[in-house]
């Protein structure tokens, strides 16, 4: 018998073994549709909700967060008066207003930390592939992957967690389509902002970010850019562990 | 396994709708490929436990990335790659994959033994399953892609995210390792069947 015939016989055994596997008997379509419809709202609806929030509630929430949602020029005076400079999130009316022809955030994270800390800041993601320190974002933990699992098309980065102390931290801005910005809660209490699609991070040079979650907890600012749903991003955020070497030295 | 060509509306006709945000069109794709996704998830995880969550998340991710899907390409290699990535994320921090698959295979071995190998076919399946259990996830996946999904080399390269030439060598090594497992002294496969 030739090797091919032998391979075919063994292949039949493999096929049977996989066919024989017990798999869950579930209707995934209803579960997937429920997930998609619970996390997506029509743009127009999103806009109207956001417009209402901008009147007072969003700004009030931003005060609690220490994250400022900047608003059109008519409210810029209020923003200035509030004096919150940690993060600004500027909504724009069109996705095309986001400049995508800029470098990804993950490619501009600053020098890699030698002898990277061995902690797993997000246990579900395991050991990060790289750890970097950056003047603006603080310490960043980075997990690499491939194209289908990347936070931004054309990159190989699945997730980036950046942590920095609020006191003395450098401010940065975000520019995002208004329909992609949503307020969420972590652990049912900590206010956070979820940007569900590609958006711009306005540092000294503009950078492009994938979906990202921003929150402040115990005086530390967190930014989690991740190729995942809002629900999964929040779940990941809820597991962030505060190791002694989570923050950059000094 | 039901294949796209057997159906009235092709994947290629549904994908533009899904790409435009039509959840119903996407739901049809989910129904069509959920069995496939669940099996790949089970192989990747080494257990059926959690395979539904992995497959569900993979479909959500597929919906989000379907704009990057190449028109005319087969959906299953792309889906397989997403399922595998999601499964890998679920496994990170866990090191129990092999033992879980082995437990699954072990149960089957006991079941077959209790039947005194009355059905040779069942026994063969059990032995192959047990041998697969000894392999790495990567080996199990490439063998599943080749023999269960019947992917072409190009499709396997897509699903595995590697060059076509690499597929050939990886597949060859995985087959060799499976044969080695079947040749191991504790393999109770009737000798000469696959060797």
Tab-separated table of C-alpha atoms in Angstrom:
chain	number	residue	atom	x	y	z
A	1	UNK	CA	0.000	0.000	0.000
A	2	UNK	CA	1.224	3.472	-0.746
A	3	UNK	CA	1.782	6.102	1.864
A	4	UNK	CA	-1.192	8.095	0.458
A	5	UNK	CA	-3.539	5.179	0.990
A	6	UNK	CA	-2.262	4.762	4.506
A	7	UNK	CA	-2.750	8.482	5.096
A	8	UNK	CA	-6.306	8.219	3.797
A	9	UNK	CA	-7.081	5.394	6.193
A	10	UNK	CA	-5.664	7.281	9.102
A	11	UNK	CA	-7.493	10.366	7.883
A	12	UNK	CA	-10.760	8.459	8.030
A	13	UNK	CA	-9.998	7.641	11.643
A	14	UNK	CA	-9.311	11.303	12.418
A	15	UNK	CA	-12.516	12.347	10.679
A	16	UNK	CA	-14.521	9.807	12.652
A	17	UNK	CA	-12.909	10.836	15.923
A	18	UNK	CA	-13.787	14.497	15.377
A	19	UNK	CA	-17.281	13.617	14.149
A	20	UNK	CA	-17.705	11.536	17.276
A	21	UNK	CA	-16.876	14.392	19.612
A	22	UNK	CA	-19.629	15.469	21.931
A	23	UNK	CA	-20.341	19.116	21.239
A	24	UNK	CA	-22.790	21.377	23.074
A	25	UNK	CA	-26.319	21.205	21.694
A	26	UNK	CA	-27.074	24.914	21.533
A	27	UNK	CA	-28.623	27.462	19.212
A	28	UNK	CA	-25.788	29.892	18.813
A	29	UNK	CA	-27.600	32.121	16.336
A	30	UNK	CA	-30.036	33.436	18.951
A	31	UNK	CA	-27.232	33.950	21.445
A	32	UNK	CA	-25.072	35.746	18.901
A	33	UNK	CA	-27.936	37.939	17.717
A	34	UNK	CA	-28.775	38.813	21.324
A	35	UNK	CA	-25.169	39.805	21.951
A	36	UNK	CA	-24.935	41.853	18.785
A	37	UNK	CA	-28.199	43.685	19.328
A	38	UNK	CA	-27.421	44.406	22.971
A	39	UNK	CA	-24.098	45.995	22.135
A	40	UNK	CA	-25.054	47.840	18.982
A	41	UNK	CA	-27.466	50.679	18.698
A	42	UNK	CA	-28.429	52.548	15.555
A	43	UNK	CA	-26.198	55.531	15.026
A	44	UNK	CA	-29.070	57.975	15.124
A	45	UNK	CA	-30.268	56.601	18.429
A	46	UNK	CA	-26.747	56.711	19.733
A	47	UNK	CA	-26.416	60.290	18.737
A	48	UNK	CA	-29.608	61.372	20.406
A	49	UNK	CA	-28.664	59.590	23.599
A	50	UNK	CA	-25.261	61.146	23.494
A	51	UNK	CA	-26.619	64.580	22.775
A	52	UNK	CA	-28.850	64.348	25.818
A	53	UNK	CA	-25.988	63.139	27.950
A	54	UNK	CA	-23.764	65.938	26.837
A	55	UNK	CA	-26.160	68.451	28.272
A	56	UNK	CA	-25.223	67.604	31.857
A	57	UNK	CA	-25.045	63.954	32.718
A	58	UNK	CA	-22.008	63.017	30.687
A	59	UNK	CA	-20.071	65.953	31.971
A	60	UNK	CA	-21.107	65.097	35.517
A	61	UNK	CA	-19.970	61.527	35.013
A	62	UNK	CA	-16.719	62.789	33.582
A	63	UNK	CA	-16.119	64.715	36.776
A	64	UNK	CA	-16.461	61.547	38.807
A	65	UNK	CA	-14.234	59.686	36.401
A	66	UNK	CA	-11.558	62.271	36.124
A	67	UNK	CA	-11.994	61.729	32.423
A	68	UNK	CA	-13.265	64.658	30.482
A	69	UNK	CA	-15.519	64.289	27.527
A	70	UNK	CA	-14.824	67.436	25.592
A	71	UNK	CA	-17.681	68.971	23.772
A	72	UNK	CA	-18.206	71.431	20.991
A	73	UNK	CA	-16.750	74.925	21.387
A	74	UNK	CA	-19.822	76.261	23.175
A	75	UNK	CA	-18.956	74.068	26.117
A	76	UNK	CA	-15.227	74.406	25.951
A	77	UNK	CA	-15.336	77.106	28.612
A	78	UNK	CA	-17.030	74.652	30.956
A	79	UNK	CA	-14.337	72.101	30.231
A	80	UNK	CA	-11.675	74.556	31.066
A	81	UNK	CA	-13.508	75.633	34.205
A	82	UNK	CA	-13.685	72.032	35.375
A	83	UNK	CA	-9.932	71.868	35.094
A	84	UNK	CA	-9.847	68.145	34.372
A	85	UNK	CA	-6.917	67.334	32.172
A	86	UNK	CA	-6.274	63.621	32.549
A	87	UNK	CA	-7.989	62.468	29.388
A	88	UNK	CA	-10.137	64.298	26.926
A	89	UNK	CA	-12.508	62.489	24.630
A	90	UNK	CA	-13.679	64.567	21.718
A	91	UNK	CA	-16.690	63.211	19.826
A	92	UNK	CA	-16.883	63.856	16.091
A	93	UNK	CA	-19.968	63.502	13.915
A	94	UNK	CA	-18.500	61.343	11.182
A	95	UNK	CA	-16.256	58.318	11.234
A	96	UNK	CA	-14.427	59.837	8.290
A	97	UNK	CA	-13.269	62.586	10.632
A	98	UNK	CA	-10.941	60.058	12.244
A	99	UNK	CA	-7.551	60.157	10.573
A	100	UNK	CA	-6.600	56.519	10.097
A	101	UNK	CA	-3.445	57.252	8.199
A	102	UNK	CA	-1.365	57.511	11.337
A	103	UNK	CA	0.770	55.119	13.345
A	104	UNK	CA	-0.929	52.624	15.679
A	105	UNK	CA	-0.585	53.351	19.393
A	106	UNK	CA	1.013	49.939	19.900
A	107	UNK	CA	3.879	50.910	17.596
A	108	UNK	CA	4.685	54.009	19.635
A	109	UNK	CA	4.782	52.754	23.186
A	110	UNK	CA	8.270	53.830	24.083
A	111	UNK	CA	11.251	51.682	25.032
A	112	UNK	CA	10.760	48.118	26.181
A	113	UNK	CA	11.457	47.627	29.851
A	114	UNK	CA	14.496	45.369	30.290
A	115	UNK	CA	13.767	42.316	32.389
A	116	UNK	CA	10.065	42.844	32.007
A	117	UNK	CA	7.943	42.258	35.106
A	118	UNK	CA	6.637	38.746	35.344
A	119	UNK	CA	3.208	39.665	36.662
A	120	UNK	CA	0.112	38.920	34.612
A	121	UNK	CA	-1.892	42.143	34.956
A	122	UNK	CA	-4.814	40.500	33.164
A	123	UNK	CA	-4.794	36.813	34.116
A	124	UNK	CA	-7.100	35.803	31.268
A	125	UNK	CA	-4.562	37.055	28.725
A	126	UNK	CA	-1.616	35.363	30.388
A	127	UNK	CA	1.935	36.607	30.299
A	128	UNK	CA	2.288	39.775	28.186
A	129	UNK	CA	4.667	39.612	25.251
A	130	UNK	CA	6.202	43.028	25.898
A	131	UNK	CA	6.295	45.690	28.582
A	132	UNK	CA	7.078	49.299	27.679
A	133	UNK	CA	7.340	52.603	29.468
A	134	UNK	CA	6.045	55.715	27.819
A	135	UNK	CA	6.016	59.307	29.011
A	136	UNK	CA	2.340	59.767	28.165
A	137	UNK	CA	0.637	56.423	28.624
A	138	UNK	CA	2.779	55.151	31.490
A	139	UNK	CA	3.602	51.465	31.638
A	140	UNK	CA	2.060	49.411	28.834
A	141	UNK	CA	1.615	45.650	28.712
A	142	UNK	CA	1.201	44.256	25.209
A	143	UNK	CA	-0.124	40.929	23.934
A	144	UNK	CA	0.606	40.003	20.334
A	145	UNK	CA	-1.523	37.844	18.038
A	146	UNK	CA	-2.353	37.584	14.339
A	147	UNK	CA	-4.526	39.537	11.925
A	148	UNK	CA	-7.880	38.010	12.808
A	149	UNK	CA	-7.400	38.734	16.462
A	150	UNK	CA	-5.798	42.167	16.267
A	151	UNK	CA	-7.206	45.314	17.810
A	152	UNK	CA	-6.380	47.202	14.612
A	153	UNK	CA	-6.440	45.807	11.065
A	154	UNK	CA	-2.992	45.161	9.709
A	155	UNK	CA	-1.324	44.894	13.097
A	156	UNK	CA	-0.429	41.902	15.252
A	157	UNK	CA	-1.423	43.316	18.628
A	158	UNK	CA	-4.392	41.789	20.451
A	159	UNK	CA	-4.368	43.957	23.557
A	160	UNK	CA	-2.523	46.787	25.248
A	161	UNK	CA	-3.053	47.702	28.888
A	162	UNK	CA	-1.557	51.056	29.850
A	163	UNK	CA	-1.433	52.219	33.453
A	164	UNK	CA	-0.322	55.548	34.874
A	165	UNK	CA	-0.874	57.419	38.120
A	166	UNK	CA	-3.455	60.154	37.816
A	167	UNK	CA	-1.338	62.543	39.876
A	168	UNK	CA	1.435	63.773	37.687
A	169	UNK	CA	0.249	61.721	34.737
A	170	UNK	CA	0.514	63.267	31.332
A	171	UNK	CA	-2.748	64.174	29.688
A	172	UNK	CA	-3.774	62.800	26.349
A	173	UNK	CA	-6.796	63.138	24.144
A	174	UNK	CA	-9.004	60.888	22.153
A	175	UNK	CA	-11.012	61.711	19.057
A	176	UNK	CA	-13.818	59.245	18.375
A	177	UNK	CA	-17.009	58.987	16.384
A	178	UNK	CA	-19.857	60.006	18.675
A	179	UNK	CA	-21.747	56.748	18.022
A	180	UNK	CA	-18.768	54.702	19.185
A	181	UNK	CA	-18.541	56.284	22.643
A	182	UNK	CA	-20.410	54.719	25.512
A	183	UNK	CA	-20.391	54.971	29.286
A	184	UNK	CA	-20.043	51.660	31.082
A	185	UNK	CA	-19.339	50.469	34.595
A	186	UNK	CA	-16.640	48.184	35.919
A	187	UNK	CA	-17.580	45.995	38.859
A	188	UNK	CA	-20.946	47.749	38.731
A	189	UNK	CA	-19.483	50.864	40.282
A	190	UNK	CA	-16.403	52.294	38.587
A	191	UNK	CA	-17.353	54.633	35.769
A	192	UNK	CA	-15.608	53.959	32.489
A	193	UNK	CA	-15.728	55.015	28.865
A	194	UNK	CA	-15.807	52.426	26.093
A	195	UNK	CA	-14.892	53.433	22.552
A	196	UNK	CA	-16.084	50.548	20.423
A	197	UNK	CA	-14.186	51.173	17.192
A	198	UNK	CA	-10.984	52.594	15.761
A	199	UNK	CA	-10.313	56.106	16.992
A	200	UNK	CA	-7.513	58.583	17.290
A	201	UNK	CA	-5.312	59.112	20.282
A	202	UNK	CA	-4.026	62.654	20.258
A	203	UNK	CA	-0.595	62.636	21.837
A	204	UNK	CA	2.180	64.898	20.622
A	205	UNK	CA	1.728	63.034	17.352
A	206	UNK	CA	-1.696	61.597	16.495
A	207	UNK	CA	-1.918	57.821	16.803
A	208	UNK	CA	-4.561	55.275	15.882
A	209	UNK	CA	-6.184	53.116	18.551
A	210	UNK	CA	-8.442	50.101	18.287
A	211	UNK	CA	-11.464	49.637	20.587
A	212	UNK	CA	-10.502	50.830	24.064
A	213	UNK	CA	-11.784	51.078	27.612
A	214	UNK	CA	-10.750	53.940	29.888
A	215	UNK	CA	-11.182	54.035	33.625
A	216	UNK	CA	-9.663	55.417	36.790
A	217	UNK	CA	-9.447	53.420	39.963
A	218	UNK	CA	-7.630	54.176	43.206
A	219	UNK	CA	-5.708	57.011	41.652
A	220	UNK	CA	-4.536	55.024	38.647
A	221	UNK	CA	-5.597	55.625	35.088
A	222	UNK	CA	-6.111	52.563	32.938
A	223	UNK	CA	-6.437	52.274	29.200
A	224	UNK	CA	-7.211	48.846	27.746
A	225	UNK	CA	-7.113	48.588	23.950
A	226	UNK	CA	-8.381	45.180	22.974
A	227	UNK	CA	-9.864	43.248	20.047
A	228	UNK	CA	-12.961	42.250	21.929
A	229	UNK	CA	-16.554	43.156	22.647
A	230	UNK	CA	-17.529	45.707	25.261
A	231	UNK	CA	-18.701	42.936	27.567
A	232	UNK	CA	-15.437	41.032	27.270
A	233	UNK	CA	-13.376	44.218	27.685
A	234	UNK	CA	-15.220	45.011	30.904
A	235	UNK	CA	-14.714	41.439	32.103
A	236	UNK	CA	-11.005	41.753	31.421
A	237	UNK	CA	-10.855	45.121	33.182
A	238	UNK	CA	-12.500	43.612	36.241
A	239	UNK	CA	-9.653	41.118	36.541
A	240	UNK	CA	-6.796	43.591	36.331
A	241	UNK	CA	-4.492	42.830	39.213
A	242	UNK	CA	-2.462	45.466	40.957
A	243	UNK	CA	1.015	44.035	41.367
A	244	UNK	CA	3.773	46.012	43.017
A	245	UNK	CA	5.474	46.426	39.661
A	246	UNK	CA	2.374	47.302	37.691
A	247	UNK	CA	3.411	50.927	37.484
A	248	UNK	CA	6.678	52.302	36.133
A	249	UNK	CA	9.373	52.981	38.718
A	250	UNK	CA	9.407	56.485	40.082
B	1	UNK	CA	-21.494	17.906	7.345
B	2	UNK	CA	-23.741	20.238	5.414
B	3	UNK	CA	-21.741	22.268	2.956
B	4	UNK	CA	-22.559	25.708	1.563
B	5	UNK	CA	-23.083	24.403	-1.963
B	6	UNK	CA	-26.043	22.345	-0.715
B	7	UNK	CA	-28.024	25.417	0.198
B	8	UNK	CA	-30.144	27.835	-1.735
B	9	UNK	CA	-28.454	31.018	-0.593
B	10	UNK	CA	-24.685	30.902	-0.616
B	11	UNK	CA	-22.389	32.347	2.012
B	12	UNK	CA	-21.182	34.743	-0.662
B	13	UNK	CA	-24.687	36.119	-1.004
B	14	UNK	CA	-25.188	36.508	2.739
B	15	UNK	CA	-21.842	38.092	3.552
B	16	UNK	CA	-22.521	41.499	1.933
B	17	UNK	CA	-25.666	41.799	4.053
B	18	UNK	CA	-23.782	40.874	7.209
B	19	UNK	CA	-21.077	43.327	6.237
B	20	UNK	CA	-23.717	46.057	5.963
B	21	UNK	CA	-24.939	45.227	9.479
B	22	UNK	CA	-27.834	42.895	8.634
B	23	UNK	CA	-28.013	40.769	11.780
B	24	UNK	CA	-30.558	38.372	10.242
B	25	UNK	CA	-28.263	37.576	7.339
B	26	UNK	CA	-25.495	36.978	9.827
B	27	UNK	CA	-27.755	34.749	11.949
B	28	UNK	CA	-28.198	32.503	8.919
B	29	UNK	CA	-24.439	32.221	8.621
B	30	UNK	CA	-24.227	31.346	12.309
B	31	UNK	CA	-26.843	28.593	11.959
B	32	UNK	CA	-25.003	27.254	8.962
B	33	UNK	CA	-21.559	27.132	10.531
B	34	UNK	CA	-22.244	26.643	14.230
B	35	UNK	CA	-21.628	22.897	14.164
B	36	UNK	CA	-18.283	23.516	12.493
B	37	UNK	CA	-17.351	26.244	14.982
B	38	UNK	CA	-18.328	24.105	17.959
B	39	UNK	CA	-16.226	21.172	16.745
B	40	UNK	CA	-13.180	23.323	16.073
B	41	UNK	CA	-13.644	24.960	19.488
B	42	UNK	CA	-13.839	21.539	21.136
B	43	UNK	CA	-10.673	20.399	19.382
B	44	UNK	CA	-8.869	23.619	20.263
B	45	UNK	CA	-9.971	23.586	23.896
B	46	UNK	CA	-9.545	19.861	24.304
B	47	UNK	CA	-12.996	19.680	25.826
B	48	UNK	CA	-16.578	20.520	24.927
B	49	UNK	CA	-16.851	22.488	28.141
B	50	UNK	CA	-16.840	26.154	27.193
B	51	UNK	CA	-16.887	25.373	23.464
B	52	UNK	CA	-20.248	27.125	23.097
B	53	UNK	CA	-18.900	30.293	24.713
B	54	UNK	CA	-15.834	30.216	22.485
B	55	UNK	CA	-17.902	29.649	19.351
B	56	UNK	CA	-20.338	32.392	20.326
B	57	UNK	CA	-17.553	34.891	20.905
B	58	UNK	CA	-15.918	33.829	17.651
B	59	UNK	CA	-19.106	34.612	15.731
B	60	UNK	CA	-19.379	38.019	17.391
B	61	UNK	CA	-15.789	38.677	16.371
B	62	UNK	CA	-16.504	37.384	12.872
B	63	UNK	CA	-19.337	39.899	12.570
B	64	UNK	CA	-17.010	42.681	13.639
B	65	UNK	CA	-14.242	41.700	11.237
B	66	UNK	CA	-16.288	40.509	8.289
B	67	UNK	CA	-15.488	43.746	6.466
B	68	UNK	CA	-11.943	42.409	6.119
B	69	UNK	CA	-13.094	39.089	4.693
B	70	UNK	CA	-12.027	38.602	1.090
B	71	UNK	CA	-14.926	38.229	-1.345
B	72	UNK	CA	-15.022	34.794	-2.891
B	73	UNK	CA	-12.911	33.122	-0.208
B	74	UNK	CA	-14.265	30.223	1.856
B	75	UNK	CA	-15.661	31.358	5.183
B	76	UNK	CA	-14.701	28.330	7.271
B	77	UNK	CA	-10.910	28.784	7.212
B	78	UNK	CA	-11.381	32.376	8.373
B	79	UNK	CA	-13.878	31.277	11.014
B	80	UNK	CA	-11.587	28.444	12.127
B	81	UNK	CA	-8.779	30.911	12.654
B	82	UNK	CA	-10.992	33.167	14.774
B	83	UNK	CA	-12.325	30.232	16.807
B	84	UNK	CA	-8.773	29.076	17.453
B	85	UNK	CA	-7.705	32.547	18.554
B	86	UNK	CA	-10.655	32.915	20.890
B	87	UNK	CA	-10.012	29.446	22.316
B	88	UNK	CA	-6.368	30.365	22.869
B	89	UNK	CA	-7.432	33.471	24.783
B	90	UNK	CA	-9.737	31.387	26.939
B	91	UNK	CA	-6.935	28.957	27.637
B	92	UNK	CA	-4.346	31.520	28.573
B	93	UNK	CA	-3.525	31.126	32.218
B	94	UNK	CA	-4.801	27.543	32.146
B	95	UNK	CA	-2.628	24.506	31.639
B	96	UNK	CA	-5.227	21.799	31.743
B	97	UNK	CA	-5.970	21.352	28.068
B	98	UNK	CA	-4.160	18.077	27.479
B	99	UNK	CA	-5.502	16.493	30.625
B	100	UNK	CA	-9.061	17.509	29.758
B	101	UNK	CA	-8.849	16.021	26.287
B	102	UNK	CA	-7.236	12.932	27.743
B	103	UNK	CA	-10.043	12.618	30.252
B	104	UNK	CA	-12.541	12.818	27.389
B	105	UNK	CA	-10.618	10.204	25.415
B	106	UNK	CA	-10.159	8.083	28.523
B	107	UNK	CA	-13.887	7.929	29.068
B	108	UNK	CA	-14.287	6.668	25.541
B	109	UNK	CA	-11.575	4.059	26.054
B	110	UNK	CA	-13.383	2.710	29.095
B	111	UNK	CA	-16.672	2.659	27.221
B	112	UNK	CA	-15.116	0.735	24.374
B	113	UNK	CA	-13.378	-1.674	26.729
B	114	UNK	CA	-16.644	-2.436	28.479
B	115	UNK	CA	-18.127	-3.449	25.157
B	116	UNK	CA	-15.222	-5.853	24.700
B	117	UNK	CA	-14.428	-4.233	21.377
B	118	UNK	CA	-17.496	-5.771	19.858
B	119	UNK	CA	-17.474	-3.100	17.246
B	120	UNK	CA	-14.062	-2.757	15.676
B	121	UNK	CA	-14.965	0.564	14.123
B	122	UNK	CA	-15.873	2.009	17.488
B	123	UNK	CA	-12.630	0.689	18.939
B	124	UNK	CA	-10.617	2.244	16.129
B	125	UNK	CA	-12.265	5.580	16.670
B	126	UNK	CA	-11.510	5.368	20.335
B	127	UNK	CA	-7.886	4.540	19.763
B	128	UNK	CA	-7.447	7.360	17.251
B	129	UNK	CA	-9.180	9.706	19.662
B	130	UNK	CA	-6.862	8.602	22.450
B	131	UNK	CA	-3.853	9.068	20.204
B	132	UNK	CA	-5.060	12.525	19.196
B	133	UNK	CA	-5.349	13.319	22.876
B	134	UNK	CA	-1.606	12.895	23.262
B	135	UNK	CA	-0.852	15.482	20.571
B	136	UNK	CA	-0.483	19.223	20.961
B	137	UNK	CA	-3.408	21.502	20.186
B	138	UNK	CA	-1.609	22.670	17.044
B	139	UNK	CA	-1.230	19.108	15.788
B	140	UNK	CA	-4.864	18.269	16.541
B	141	UNK	CA	-6.030	21.398	14.743
B	142	UNK	CA	-4.067	20.837	11.556
B	143	UNK	CA	-5.211	17.205	11.390
B	144	UNK	CA	-8.797	18.340	11.958
B	145	UNK	CA	-8.514	20.972	9.241
B	146	UNK	CA	-7.069	18.473	6.767
B	147	UNK	CA	-9.240	15.437	7.411
B	148	UNK	CA	-12.445	16.676	9.007
B	149	UNK	CA	-12.910	20.088	7.396
B	150	UNK	CA	-11.124	18.939	4.236
B	151	UNK	CA	-9.416	22.267	3.749
B	152	UNK	CA	-7.019	22.797	0.880
B	153	UNK	CA	-3.430	23.676	1.685
B	154	UNK	CA	-4.140	27.310	0.908
B	155	UNK	CA	-7.133	27.288	3.253
B	156	UNK	CA	-5.105	25.634	5.997
B	157	UNK	CA	-2.426	28.263	5.523
B	158	UNK	CA	-5.115	30.922	6.006
B	159	UNK	CA	-6.555	29.220	9.053
B	160	UNK	CA	-3.157	28.649	10.640
B	161	UNK	CA	-1.741	31.989	9.592
B	162	UNK	CA	1.353	30.499	7.969
B	163	UNK	CA	2.881	29.883	4.536
B	164	UNK	CA	1.606	27.058	2.345
B	165	UNK	CA	4.976	25.335	2.451
B	166	UNK	CA	4.838	25.370	6.214
B	167	UNK	CA	1.441	23.662	6.124
B	168	UNK	CA	2.880	20.682	4.304
B	169	UNK	CA	5.697	20.157	6.777
B	170	UNK	CA	3.488	20.792	9.809
B	171	UNK	CA	0.898	18.317	8.541
B	172	UNK	CA	3.549	15.738	7.832
B	173	UNK	CA	5.010	16.084	11.320
B	174	UNK	CA	1.559	15.917	12.929
B	175	UNK	CA	0.745	12.731	11.008
B	176	UNK	CA	4.084	11.236	12.053
B	177	UNK	CA	3.438	12.070	15.683
B	178	UNK	CA	-0.038	10.557	15.479
B	179	UNK	CA	1.406	7.385	13.990
B	180	UNK	CA	3.984	7.299	16.756
B	181	UNK	CA	1.206	7.516	19.324
B	182	UNK	CA	-0.660	4.705	17.605
B	183	UNK	CA	2.527	2.638	17.668
B	184	UNK	CA	3.072	3.277	21.360
B	185	UNK	CA	2.921	0.132	23.529
B	186	UNK	CA	-0.243	1.240	25.327
B	187	UNK	CA	-2.199	1.878	22.137
B	188	UNK	CA	-4.827	-0.828	21.899
B	189	UNK	CA	-5.512	-0.285	18.214
B	190	UNK	CA	-5.554	-3.548	16.277
B	191	UNK	CA	-1.996	-3.626	14.874
B	192	UNK	CA	-1.476	-3.166	11.197
B	193	UNK	CA	-4.644	-1.173	10.742
B	194	UNK	CA	-3.041	2.195	10.305
B	195	UNK	CA	0.630	1.354	10.178
